[in-house]
Amino acid sequence: MNRDRERAVRAGARPGHAGIRLAVALLAGAWLWVSGTTPAGAIAPPSPGIAPAPAPRAPVVTLDPLQSGIGERVEYTLTVTQGPTDPDDVCEIELELAPGFTDVRGGPAPSGWDLSIRGRKLTWEARARSCLPPGATLILTFTAQSRQGQGAPGYYQHEWRLSTSSGFEIPGYFNFLIGGIVPPPEEPEAADLDLQLVPLAAVVSPGGTFSYLATIANRNWERASDVLMAVSLVPAGLTYLGWHGDEEIAQADDSPPAFAVASLAPGATKMVTLDFAVAADPSAVASPVVLMMTASGATAEG
């Protein structure tokens, strides 16, 4: 799929719905021990072996300043802060400035990082063993100029993307004001969704298959639109085979799996079952087994 669609699915939104991409997502997960591999002294979860997974925290990305005059050259500071419980190192940082920005120049790259600039896109890439670990902060600087005759004052969008050590991409954007003062674009209100993820067996058997049942519910008094359920983490040793579920559900992506529901009435629920093949070698299967999914959507009138 193309880059725009990939960014939207990984962020938990459908392409063309920028405001939804940053909606707070509900997380569901399931912990299960691989049969025969429970560590000595481990406390197994209560029957049938289900416990909530901890919610991962995305890095905090900020840009300062967030406005300039028309034709003004400004020095910017991009800061990436990893929370102490973030699951992955950040190994690449990409920032693409909005159309109309020219003469982009980078400041000194931090030790262990390389900076490349192609037009409006800046890419900072970590050398070996120099990725940004949990709990650390990286400060990057650059300068850019907005063109004279840019047009009426207004907001423009800078897009950023982080790549982690495990291959995940985390996208986002900044609303940047050029010229006078105008109200920021209105963000769609996030839907109140409840996502439940339940394993359909008490143990994972190497060499077999394993399934999860995902149930999405609209807890709001208003209809939810553009609902997306996306797998954010597939545990090691599990390979996605396919799915089946309610007719209103459509698969939006298969790597990682993501499922779309165009509309969800107040109080309504939809279900989808995800099937996985389990590696024959028990040592290749994560223990405990943790599958994570996120859900996002927007409220809609009517």
PDB file of C-alpha atoms in Angstrom:
ATOM      1  CA  MET A   1       0.000   0.000   0.000  1.00  0.00           C
ATOM      2  CA  ASN A   2       1.093   3.590  -0.450  1.00  0.00           C
ATOM      3  CA  ARG A   3       2.894   5.638   2.237  1.00  0.00           C
ATOM      4  CA  ASP A   4      -0.176   7.745   3.187  1.00  0.00           C
ATOM      5  CA  ARG A   5      -2.328   4.708   3.765  1.00  0.00           C
ATOM      6  CA  GLU A   6       0.443   2.899   5.631  1.00  0.00           C
ATOM      7  CA  ARG A   7       0.911   5.890   7.945  1.00  0.00           C
ATOM      8  CA  ALA A   8      -2.815   6.110   8.638  1.00  0.00           C
ATOM      9  CA  VAL A   9      -3.203   2.393   9.433  1.00  0.00           C
ATOM     10  CA  ARG A  10      -0.158   2.300  11.740  1.00  0.00           C
ATOM     11  CA  ALA A  11      -1.453   5.354  13.566  1.00  0.00           C
ATOM     12  CA  GLY A  12      -4.908   3.874  14.004  1.00  0.00           C
ATOM     13  CA  ALA A  13      -6.926   5.844  11.464  1.00  0.00           C
ATOM     14  CA  ARG A  14      -8.211   5.665   7.954  1.00  0.00           C
ATOM     15  CA  PRO A  15      -6.453   7.630   5.216  1.00  0.00           C
ATOM     16  CA  GLY A  16      -7.860  11.116   4.765  1.00  0.00           C
ATOM     17  CA  HIS A  17      -8.836  11.538   8.417  1.00  0.00           C
ATOM     18  CA  ALA A  18      -5.859  13.380   9.867  1.00  0.00           C
ATOM     19  CA  GLY A  19      -7.610  14.383  13.058  1.00  0.00           C
ATOM     20  CA  ILE A  20      -8.505  10.804  13.870  1.00  0.00           C
ATOM     21  CA  ARG A  21      -4.894   9.721  13.635  1.00  0.00           C
ATOM     22  CA  LEU A  22      -4.150  11.324  16.994  1.00  0.00           C
ATOM     23  CA  ALA A  23      -7.343  10.140  18.718  1.00  0.00           C
ATOM     24  CA  VAL A  24      -6.721   8.371  22.012  1.00  0.00           C
ATOM     25  CA  ALA A  25      -6.899   4.629  21.340  1.00  0.00           C
ATOM     26  CA  LEU A  26      -8.069   1.941  23.750  1.00  0.00           C
ATOM     27  CA  LEU A  27      -5.691  -0.963  24.219  1.00  0.00           C
ATOM     28  CA  ALA A  28      -6.446  -4.614  24.767  1.00  0.00           C
ATOM     29  CA  GLY A  29      -3.982  -7.456  25.182  1.00  0.00           C
ATOM     30  CA  ALA A  30      -3.758 -11.057  26.331  1.00  0.00           C
ATOM     31  CA  TRP A  31      -0.963 -12.830  28.221  1.00  0.00           C
ATOM     32  CA  LEU A  32      -0.581 -16.592  27.780  1.00  0.00           C
ATOM     33  CA  TRP A  33       2.231 -18.992  28.578  1.00  0.00           C
ATOM     34  CA  VAL A  34       3.418 -21.344  25.820  1.00  0.00           C
ATOM     35  CA  SER A  35       2.637 -24.897  26.909  1.00  0.00           C
ATOM     36  CA  GLY A  36       5.687 -26.499  28.506  1.00  0.00           C
ATOM     37  CA  THR A  37       7.658 -23.248  28.785  1.00  0.00           C
ATOM     38  CA  THR A  38       6.314 -21.559  31.943  1.00  0.00           C
ATOM     39  CA  PRO A  39       9.385 -20.276  33.842  1.00  0.00           C
ATOM     40  CA  ALA A  40      10.029 -21.800  37.260  1.00  0.00           C
ATOM     41  CA  GLY A  41       8.501 -19.676  39.988  1.00  0.00           C
ATOM     42  CA  ALA A  42       6.343 -17.685  37.567  1.00  0.00           C
ATOM     43  CA  ILE A  43       2.865 -16.769  38.743  1.00  0.00           C
ATOM     44  CA  ALA A  44       0.451 -17.918  36.065  1.00  0.00           C
ATOM     45  CA  PRO A  45      -2.493 -15.611  35.342  1.00  0.00           C
ATOM     46  CA  PRO A  46      -5.912 -16.701  36.640  1.00  0.00           C
ATOM     47  CA  SER A  47      -7.978 -19.107  34.550  1.00  0.00           C
ATOM     48  CA  PRO A  48      -8.295 -19.069  31.582  1.00  0.00           C
ATOM     49  CA  GLY A  49      -4.913 -17.378  31.558  1.00  0.00           C
ATOM     50  CA  ILE A  50      -5.910 -13.820  30.680  1.00  0.00           C
ATOM     51  CA  ALA A  51      -4.365 -10.659  32.104  1.00  0.00           C
ATOM     52  CA  PRO A  52      -4.290  -7.092  30.771  1.00  0.00           C
ATOM     53  CA  ALA A  53      -1.198  -6.047  28.847  1.00  0.00           C
ATOM     54  CA  PRO A  54       0.521  -2.811  29.894  1.00  0.00           C
ATOM     55  CA  ALA A  55      -0.269   0.119  27.609  1.00  0.00           C
ATOM     56  CA  PRO A  56       2.780   1.172  25.543  1.00  0.00           C
ATOM     57  CA  ARG A  57       3.643   4.867  25.589  1.00  0.00           C
ATOM     58  CA  ALA A  58       4.586   6.582  22.358  1.00  0.00           C
ATOM     59  CA  PRO A  59       7.545   8.994  22.339  1.00  0.00           C
ATOM     60  CA  VAL A  60       6.728  12.702  22.709  1.00  0.00           C
ATOM     61  CA  VAL A  61       7.703  14.798  19.665  1.00  0.00           C
ATOM     62  CA  THR A  62       7.651  18.618  19.789  1.00  0.00           C
ATOM     63  CA  LEU A  63       8.627  21.430  17.433  1.00  0.00           C
ATOM     64  CA  ASP A  64       9.494  24.968  18.508  1.00  0.00           C
ATOM     65  CA  PRO A  65       8.431  27.483  17.281  1.00  0.00           C
ATOM     66  CA  LEU A  66       5.157  26.553  15.591  1.00  0.00           C
ATOM     67  CA  GLN A  67       4.706  29.739  13.572  1.00  0.00           C
ATOM     68  CA  SER A  68       6.606  32.203  11.388  1.00  0.00           C
ATOM     69  CA  GLY A  69       6.013  35.265   9.256  1.00  0.00           C
ATOM     70  CA  ILE A  70       5.613  34.972   5.490  1.00  0.00           C
ATOM     71  CA  GLY A  71       9.079  34.741   3.933  1.00  0.00           C
ATOM     72  CA  GLU A  72      10.769  34.582   7.344  1.00  0.00           C
ATOM     73  CA  ARG A  73      13.799  32.352   7.969  1.00  0.00           C
ATOM     74  CA  VAL A  74      13.496  30.635  11.350  1.00  0.00           C
ATOM     75  CA  GLU A  75      15.669  28.283  13.390  1.00  0.00           C
ATOM     76  CA  TYR A  76      13.644  25.347  14.696  1.00  0.00           C
ATOM     77  CA  THR A  77      14.198  22.851  17.497  1.00  0.00           C
ATOM     78  CA  LEU A  78      12.779  19.337  17.127  1.00  0.00           C
ATOM     79  CA  THR A  79      12.754  17.363  20.385  1.00  0.00           C
ATOM     80  CA  VAL A  80      12.088  13.622  20.694  1.00  0.00           C
ATOM     81  CA  THR A  81      11.601  12.320  24.241  1.00  0.00           C
ATOM     82  CA  GLN A  82      11.362   8.622  25.031  1.00  0.00           C
ATOM     83  CA  GLY A  83       9.290   7.685  28.072  1.00  0.00           C
ATOM     84  CA  PRO A  84      10.946   5.363  30.616  1.00  0.00           C
ATOM     85  CA  THR A  85       8.519   2.557  29.681  1.00  0.00           C
ATOM     86  CA  ASP A  86       8.568   2.963  25.894  1.00  0.00           C
ATOM     87  CA  PRO A  87       9.093  -0.519  24.405  1.00  0.00           C
ATOM     88  CA  ASP A  88      11.571   0.261  21.579  1.00  0.00           C
ATOM     89  CA  ASP A  89      14.584   2.373  20.731  1.00  0.00           C
ATOM     90  CA  VAL A  90      14.043   5.109  18.120  1.00  0.00           C
ATOM     91  CA  CYS A  91      16.539   4.649  15.275  1.00  0.00           C
ATOM     92  CA  GLU A  92      15.306   7.042  12.565  1.00  0.00           C
ATOM     93  CA  ILE A  93      13.499  10.390  12.647  1.00  0.00           C
ATOM     94  CA  GLU A  94      11.972  11.898   9.515  1.00  0.00           C
ATOM     95  CA  LEU A  95      10.413  15.353   9.210  1.00  0.00           C
ATOM     96  CA  GLU A  96       8.811  16.534   5.957  1.00  0.00           C
ATOM     97  CA  LEU A  97       8.005  20.238   5.920  1.00  0.00           C
ATOM     98  CA  ALA A  98       4.843  21.546   4.283  1.00  0.00           C
ATOM     99  CA  PRO A  99       4.973  22.721   0.644  1.00  0.00           C
ATOM    100  CA  GLY A 100       6.241  26.276   0.385  1.00  0.00           C
ATOM    101  CA  PHE A 101       9.219  25.880   2.724  1.00  0.00           C
ATOM    102  CA  THR A 102      12.601  26.348   1.045  1.00  0.00           C
ATOM    103  CA  ASP A 103      16.313  26.572   1.782  1.00  0.00           C
ATOM    104  CA  VAL A 104      16.206  23.877   4.443  1.00  0.00           C
ATOM    105  CA  ARG A 105      19.474  23.591   6.367  1.00  0.00           C
ATOM    106  CA  GLY A 106      20.340  21.255   9.195  1.00  0.00           C
ATOM    107  CA  GLY A 107      22.100  22.102  12.413  1.00  0.00           C
ATOM    108  CA  PRO A 108      24.881  19.928  13.862  1.00  0.00           C
ATOM    109  CA  ALA A 109      23.742  16.299  14.093  1.00  0.00           C
ATOM    110  CA  PRO A 110      23.999  14.715  17.560  1.00  0.00           C
ATOM    111  CA  SER A 111      26.848  12.303  18.193  1.00  0.00           C
ATOM    112  CA  GLY A 112      26.121   8.931  16.602  1.00  0.00           C
ATOM    113  CA  TRP A 113      23.500  10.320  14.208  1.00  0.00           C
ATOM    114  CA  ASP A 114      23.658  11.301  10.518  1.00  0.00           C
ATOM    115  CA  LEU A 115      21.448  13.941   8.869  1.00  0.00           C
ATOM    116  CA  SER A 116      20.393  13.925   5.221  1.00  0.00           C
ATOM    117  CA  ILE A 117      18.228  16.576   3.519  1.00  0.00           C
ATOM    118  CA  ARG A 118      16.287  16.085   0.288  1.00  0.00           C
ATOM    119  CA  GLY A 119      14.192  19.098  -0.615  1.00  0.00           C
ATOM    120  CA  ARG A 120      11.755  19.654   2.270  1.00  0.00           C
ATOM    121  CA  LYS A 121      12.520  16.335   3.989  1.00  0.00           C
ATOM    122  CA  LEU A 122      15.036  15.954   6.813  1.00  0.00           C
ATOM    123  CA  THR A 123      16.083  12.471   7.970  1.00  0.00           C
ATOM    124  CA  TRP A 124      18.163  11.786  11.064  1.00  0.00           C
ATOM    125  CA  GLU A 125      19.443   8.189  11.163  1.00  0.00           C
ATOM    126  CA  ALA A 126      21.280   6.553  14.062  1.00  0.00           C
ATOM    127  CA  ARG A 127      24.518   4.710  13.478  1.00  0.00           C
ATOM    128  CA  ALA A 128      25.094   1.269  15.031  1.00  0.00           C
ATOM    129  CA  ARG A 129      24.234   1.173  18.750  1.00  0.00           C
ATOM    130  CA  SER A 130      23.312   4.884  18.765  1.00  0.00           C
ATOM    131  CA  CYS A 131      19.509   4.592  18.732  1.00  0.00           C
ATOM    132  CA  LEU A 132      17.513   6.638  21.242  1.00  0.00           C
ATOM    133  CA  PRO A 133      16.692   4.329  24.200  1.00  0.00           C
ATOM    134  CA  PRO A 134      13.725   4.546  26.605  1.00  0.00           C
ATOM    135  CA  GLY A 135      14.070   7.442  29.029  1.00  0.00           C
ATOM    136  CA  ALA A 136      16.354   9.494  26.748  1.00  0.00           C
ATOM    137  CA  THR A 137      15.842  12.783  24.869  1.00  0.00           C
ATOM    138  CA  LEU A 138      17.236  13.884  21.498  1.00  0.00           C
ATOM    139  CA  ILE A 139      17.362  17.561  20.464  1.00  0.00           C
ATOM    140  CA  LEU A 140      17.682  18.399  16.752  1.00  0.00           C
ATOM    141  CA  THR A 141      17.967  21.801  15.069  1.00  0.00           C
ATOM    142  CA  PHE A 142      17.448  23.087  11.536  1.00  0.00           C
ATOM    143  CA  THR A 143      16.501  26.269   9.686  1.00  0.00           C
ATOM    144  CA  ALA A 144      13.969  26.836   6.907  1.00  0.00           C
ATOM    145  CA  GLN A 145      12.293  29.736   5.140  1.00  0.00           C
ATOM    146  CA  SER A 146       8.686  30.104   4.055  1.00  0.00           C
ATOM    147  CA  ARG A 147       8.323  31.579   0.587  1.00  0.00           C
ATOM    148  CA  GLN A 148       7.311  35.134  -0.061  1.00  0.00           C
ATOM    149  CA  GLY A 149       3.853  35.158  -1.638  1.00  0.00           C
ATOM    150  CA  GLN A 150       2.987  31.939   0.207  1.00  0.00           C
ATOM    151  CA  GLY A 151      -0.657  32.982   0.121  1.00  0.00           C
ATOM    152  CA  ALA A 152      -3.182  33.881   2.759  1.00  0.00           C
ATOM    153  CA  PRO A 153      -2.089  33.366   6.370  1.00  0.00           C
ATOM    154  CA  GLY A 154      -3.068  29.981   7.680  1.00  0.00           C
ATOM    155  CA  TYR A 155      -2.042  26.610   9.034  1.00  0.00           C
ATOM    156  CA  TYR A 156       0.237  24.235   7.179  1.00  0.00           C
ATOM    157  CA  GLN A 157       1.112  20.678   8.131  1.00  0.00           C
ATOM    158  CA  HIS A 158       4.587  19.287   8.834  1.00  0.00           C
ATOM    159  CA  GLU A 159       4.590  15.476   8.950  1.00  0.00           C
ATOM    160  CA  TRP A 160       6.977  13.423  11.082  1.00  0.00           C
ATOM    161  CA  ARG A 161       7.705   9.714  11.358  1.00  0.00           C
ATOM    162  CA  LEU A 162       9.752   7.690  13.857  1.00  0.00           C
ATOM    163  CA  SER A 163      11.164   4.234  13.048  1.00  0.00           C
ATOM    164  CA  THR A 164      11.953   1.920  15.958  1.00  0.00           C
ATOM    165  CA  SER A 165      14.489  -0.847  16.487  1.00  0.00           C
ATOM    166  CA  SER A 166      11.775  -3.505  16.026  1.00  0.00           C
ATOM    167  CA  GLY A 167      10.645  -2.079  12.672  1.00  0.00           C
ATOM    168  CA  PHE A 168       7.515  -0.216  13.777  1.00  0.00           C
ATOM    169  CA  GLU A 169       6.719   3.251  12.427  1.00  0.00           C
ATOM    170  CA  ILE A 170       5.101   5.980  14.544  1.00  0.00           C
ATOM    171  CA  PRO A 171       3.678   8.870  12.460  1.00  0.00           C
ATOM    172  CA  GLY A 172       2.360  12.279  13.449  1.00  0.00           C
ATOM    173  CA  TYR A 173       2.179  15.902  12.362  1.00  0.00           C
ATOM    174  CA  PHE A 174       2.447  19.527  13.492  1.00  0.00           C
ATOM    175  CA  ASN A 175       0.008  22.305  12.576  1.00  0.00           C
ATOM    176  CA  PHE A 176       2.279  25.239  11.687  1.00  0.00           C
ATOM    177  CA  LEU A 177       0.977  28.813  11.425  1.00  0.00           C
ATOM    178  CA  ILE A 178       2.330  31.142   8.729  1.00  0.00           C
ATOM    179  CA  GLY A 179       1.388  34.799   8.932  1.00  0.00           C
ATOM    180  CA  GLY A 180      -1.529  36.264  10.935  1.00  0.00           C
ATOM    181  CA  ILE A 181      -3.639  34.651  13.599  1.00  0.00           C
ATOM    182  CA  VAL A 182      -6.373  32.257  12.512  1.00  0.00           C
ATOM    183  CA  PRO A 183      -8.172  29.576  14.529  1.00  0.00           C
ATOM    184  CA  PRO A 184      -6.598  26.114  14.311  1.00  0.00           C
ATOM    185  CA  PRO A 185      -8.349  23.416  12.286  1.00  0.00           C
ATOM    186  CA  GLU A 186     -11.083  21.648  14.205  1.00  0.00           C
ATOM    187  CA  GLU A 187     -10.246  18.103  15.235  1.00  0.00           C
ATOM    188  CA  PRO A 188     -12.932  15.397  15.083  1.00  0.00           C
ATOM    189  CA  GLU A 189     -14.013  14.218  18.533  1.00  0.00           C
ATOM    190  CA  ALA A 190     -12.725  10.754  19.332  1.00  0.00           C
ATOM    191  CA  ALA A 191     -15.345   8.036  19.710  1.00  0.00           C
ATOM    192  CA  ASP A 192     -15.753   6.270  23.063  1.00  0.00           C
ATOM    193  CA  LEU A 193     -14.804   2.746  22.025  1.00  0.00           C
ATOM    194  CA  ASP A 194     -14.251  -0.387  24.093  1.00  0.00           C
ATOM    195  CA  LEU A 195     -11.971  -3.048  22.580  1.00  0.00           C
ATOM    196  CA  GLN A 196     -11.804  -6.494  24.170  1.00  0.00           C
ATOM    197  CA  LEU A 197      -9.278  -9.119  23.026  1.00  0.00           C
ATOM    198  CA  VAL A 198      -9.751 -12.690  24.278  1.00  0.00           C
ATOM    199  CA  PRO A 199      -7.677 -15.809  23.439  1.00  0.00           C
ATOM    200  CA  LEU A 200      -9.804 -18.786  22.415  1.00  0.00           C
ATOM    201  CA  ALA A 201      -7.625 -21.335  24.237  1.00  0.00           C
ATOM    202  CA  ALA A 202      -5.909 -21.435  27.632  1.00  0.00           C
ATOM    203  CA  VAL A 203      -2.458 -22.369  26.268  1.00  0.00           C
ATOM    204  CA  VAL A 204      -0.496 -21.943  23.045  1.00  0.00           C
ATOM    205  CA  SER A 205       0.653 -25.261  21.528  1.00  0.00           C
ATOM    206  CA  PRO A 206       3.809 -25.140  19.352  1.00  0.00           C
ATOM    207  CA  GLY A 207       3.132 -26.427  15.853  1.00  0.00           C
ATOM    208  CA  GLY A 208      -0.587 -25.773  16.081  1.00  0.00           C
ATOM    209  CA  THR A 209      -2.909 -22.859  15.460  1.00  0.00           C
ATOM    210  CA  PHE A 210      -4.221 -20.233  17.823  1.00  0.00           C
ATOM    211  CA  SER A 211      -7.042 -17.689  17.606  1.00  0.00           C
ATOM    212  CA  TYR A 212      -8.100 -14.452  19.289  1.00  0.00           C
ATOM    213  CA  LEU A 213     -11.590 -12.947  19.398  1.00  0.00           C
ATOM    214  CA  ALA A 214     -11.657  -9.134  19.160  1.00  0.00           C
ATOM    215  CA  THR A 215     -14.870  -7.315  20.110  1.00  0.00           C
ATOM    216  CA  ILE A 216     -15.352  -3.575  19.505  1.00  0.00           C
ATOM    217  CA  ALA A 217     -18.216  -1.696  21.198  1.00  0.00           C
ATOM    218  CA  ASN A 218     -19.440   1.898  20.869  1.00  0.00           C
ATOM    219  CA  ARG A 219     -19.985   3.248  24.401  1.00  0.00           C
ATOM    220  CA  ASN A 220     -21.087   6.692  23.235  1.00  0.00           C
ATOM    221  CA  TRP A 221     -24.599   8.109  22.755  1.00  0.00           C
ATOM    222  CA  GLU A 222     -23.578   9.112  19.224  1.00  0.00           C
ATOM    223  CA  ARG A 223     -22.740   6.994  16.219  1.00  0.00           C
ATOM    224  CA  ALA A 224     -19.042   6.193  15.696  1.00  0.00           C
ATOM    225  CA  SER A 225     -17.593   6.486  12.197  1.00  0.00           C
ATOM    226  CA  ASP A 226     -14.383   5.316  10.529  1.00  0.00           C
ATOM    227  CA  VAL A 227     -13.702   2.794  13.283  1.00  0.00           C
ATOM    228  CA  LEU A 228     -10.398   0.967  12.929  1.00  0.00           C
ATOM    229  CA  MET A 229      -9.065  -2.005  14.893  1.00  0.00           C
ATOM    230  CA  ALA A 230      -5.349  -2.524  14.267  1.00  0.00           C
ATOM    231  CA  VAL A 231      -2.895  -5.100  15.586  1.00  0.00           C
ATOM    232  CA  SER A 232       0.031  -3.182  17.096  1.00  0.00           C
ATOM    233  CA  LEU A 233       2.101  -6.171  18.249  1.00  0.00           C
ATOM    234  CA  VAL A 234       2.216  -9.786  17.002  1.00  0.00           C
ATOM    235  CA  PRO A 235       4.216 -11.949  19.441  1.00  0.00           C
ATOM    236  CA  ALA A 236       7.244 -13.849  18.178  1.00  0.00           C
ATOM    237  CA  GLY A 237       6.453 -17.292  16.827  1.00  0.00           C
ATOM    238  CA  LEU A 238       2.936 -16.452  15.614  1.00  0.00           C
ATOM    239  CA  THR A 239       2.154 -16.027  11.907  1.00  0.00           C
ATOM    240  CA  TYR A 240      -1.115 -14.422  10.819  1.00  0.00           C
ATOM    241  CA  LEU A 241      -3.292 -16.791   8.759  1.00  0.00           C
ATOM    242  CA  GLY A 242      -6.587 -14.958   8.245  1.00  0.00           C
ATOM    243  CA  TRP A 243      -9.804 -13.813   9.859  1.00  0.00           C
ATOM    244  CA  HIS A 244     -13.587 -14.148   9.905  1.00  0.00           C
ATOM    245  CA  GLY A 245     -16.210 -11.950  11.476  1.00  0.00           C
ATOM    246  CA  ASP A 246     -19.298  -9.780  11.090  1.00  0.00           C
ATOM    247  CA  GLU A 247     -20.335  -8.715   7.583  1.00  0.00           C
ATOM    248  CA  GLU A 248     -19.848  -5.010   8.317  1.00  0.00           C
ATOM    249  CA  ILE A 249     -16.139  -5.562   9.032  1.00  0.00           C
ATOM    250  CA  ALA A 250     -13.598  -5.189   6.220  1.00  0.00           C
ATOM    251  CA  GLN A 251      -9.890  -5.964   6.335  1.00  0.00           C
ATOM    252  CA  ALA A 252      -7.951  -2.707   5.896  1.00  0.00           C
ATOM    253  CA  ASP A 253      -4.486  -4.264   5.947  1.00  0.00           C
ATOM    254  CA  ASP A 254      -2.844  -7.645   6.473  1.00  0.00           C
ATOM    255  CA  SER A 255       0.646  -6.701   7.692  1.00  0.00           C
ATOM    256  CA  PRO A 256       0.005  -6.005  10.481  1.00  0.00           C
ATOM    257  CA  PRO A 257      -3.683  -6.976  10.397  1.00  0.00           C
ATOM    258  CA  ALA A 258      -6.168  -4.095  10.600  1.00  0.00           C
ATOM    259  CA  PHE A 259      -9.962  -4.067  10.300  1.00  0.00           C
ATOM    260  CA  ALA A 260     -12.358  -1.232   9.452  1.00  0.00           C
ATOM    261  CA  VAL A 261     -15.983  -0.596  10.401  1.00  0.00           C
ATOM    262  CA  ALA A 262     -17.541   2.312   8.488  1.00  0.00           C
ATOM    263  CA  SER A 263     -20.229   3.012  11.086  1.00  0.00           C
ATOM    264  CA  LEU A 264     -21.050   1.743  14.573  1.00  0.00           C
ATOM    265  CA  ALA A 265     -24.379   2.668  16.187  1.00  0.00           C
ATOM    266  CA  PRO A 266     -24.583   3.699  19.870  1.00  0.00           C
ATOM    267  CA  GLY A 267     -24.224   0.583  22.027  1.00  0.00           C
ATOM    268  CA  ALA A 268     -23.505  -1.647  19.017  1.00  0.00           C
ATOM    269  CA  THR A 269     -20.737  -4.269  18.956  1.00  0.00           C
ATOM    270  CA  LYS A 270     -18.843  -6.036  16.168  1.00  0.00           C
ATOM    271  CA  MET A 271     -16.616  -9.104  16.409  1.00  0.00           C
ATOM    272  CA  VAL A 272     -13.710 -10.473  14.396  1.00  0.00           C
ATOM    273  CA  THR A 273     -11.663 -13.648  14.948  1.00  0.00           C
ATOM    274  CA  LEU A 274      -7.951 -13.638  14.057  1.00  0.00           C
ATOM    275  CA  ASP A 275      -6.215 -16.953  13.329  1.00  0.00           C
ATOM    276  CA  PHE A 276      -2.473 -17.550  13.756  1.00  0.00           C
ATOM    277  CA  ALA A 277      -0.060 -20.428  13.100  1.00  0.00           C
ATOM    278  CA  VAL A 278       2.300 -21.241  15.985  1.00  0.00           C
ATOM    279  CA  ALA A 279       5.950 -22.110  15.306  1.00  0.00           C
ATOM    280  CA  ALA A 280       6.836 -25.760  15.939  1.00  0.00           C
ATOM    281  CA  ASP A 281       9.930 -24.860  17.977  1.00  0.00           C
ATOM    282  CA  PRO A 282       8.813 -23.757  21.480  1.00  0.00           C
ATOM    283  CA  SER A 283      11.965 -21.653  21.884  1.00  0.00           C
ATOM    284  CA  ALA A 284      10.863 -19.516  18.916  1.00  0.00           C
ATOM    285  CA  VAL A 285       7.554 -18.602  20.563  1.00  0.00           C
ATOM    286  CA  ALA A 286       7.358 -15.630  22.920  1.00  0.00           C
ATOM    287  CA  SER A 287       6.443 -16.561  26.469  1.00  0.00           C
ATOM    288  CA  PRO A 288       4.198 -15.100  27.709  1.00  0.00           C
ATOM    289  CA  VAL A 289       2.355 -14.649  24.426  1.00  0.00           C
ATOM    290  CA  VAL A 290       1.066 -11.071  24.096  1.00  0.00           C
ATOM    291  CA  LEU A 291      -1.066  -9.833  21.200  1.00  0.00           C
ATOM    292  CA  MET A 292      -1.923  -6.128  21.245  1.00  0.00           C
ATOM    293  CA  MET A 293      -4.559  -4.175  19.317  1.00  0.00           C
ATOM    294  CA  THR A 294      -5.662  -0.551  19.241  1.00  0.00           C
ATOM    295  CA  ALA A 295      -9.001   0.975  18.303  1.00  0.00           C
ATOM    296  CA  SER A 296      -9.838   4.456  17.026  1.00  0.00           C
ATOM    297  CA  GLY A 297     -12.731   6.324  15.453  1.00  0.00           C
ATOM    298  CA  ALA A 298     -14.665   9.590  15.461  1.00  0.00           C
ATOM    299  CA  THR A 299     -18.104  10.574  16.672  1.00  0.00           C
ATOM    300  CA  ALA A 300     -20.629  11.367  13.953  1.00  0.00           C
ATOM    301  CA  GLU A 301     -24.022  13.028  14.021  1.00  0.00           C
ATOM    302  CA  GLY A 302     -27.091  11.128  12.966  1.00  0.00           C
TER     303      GLY A 302
END
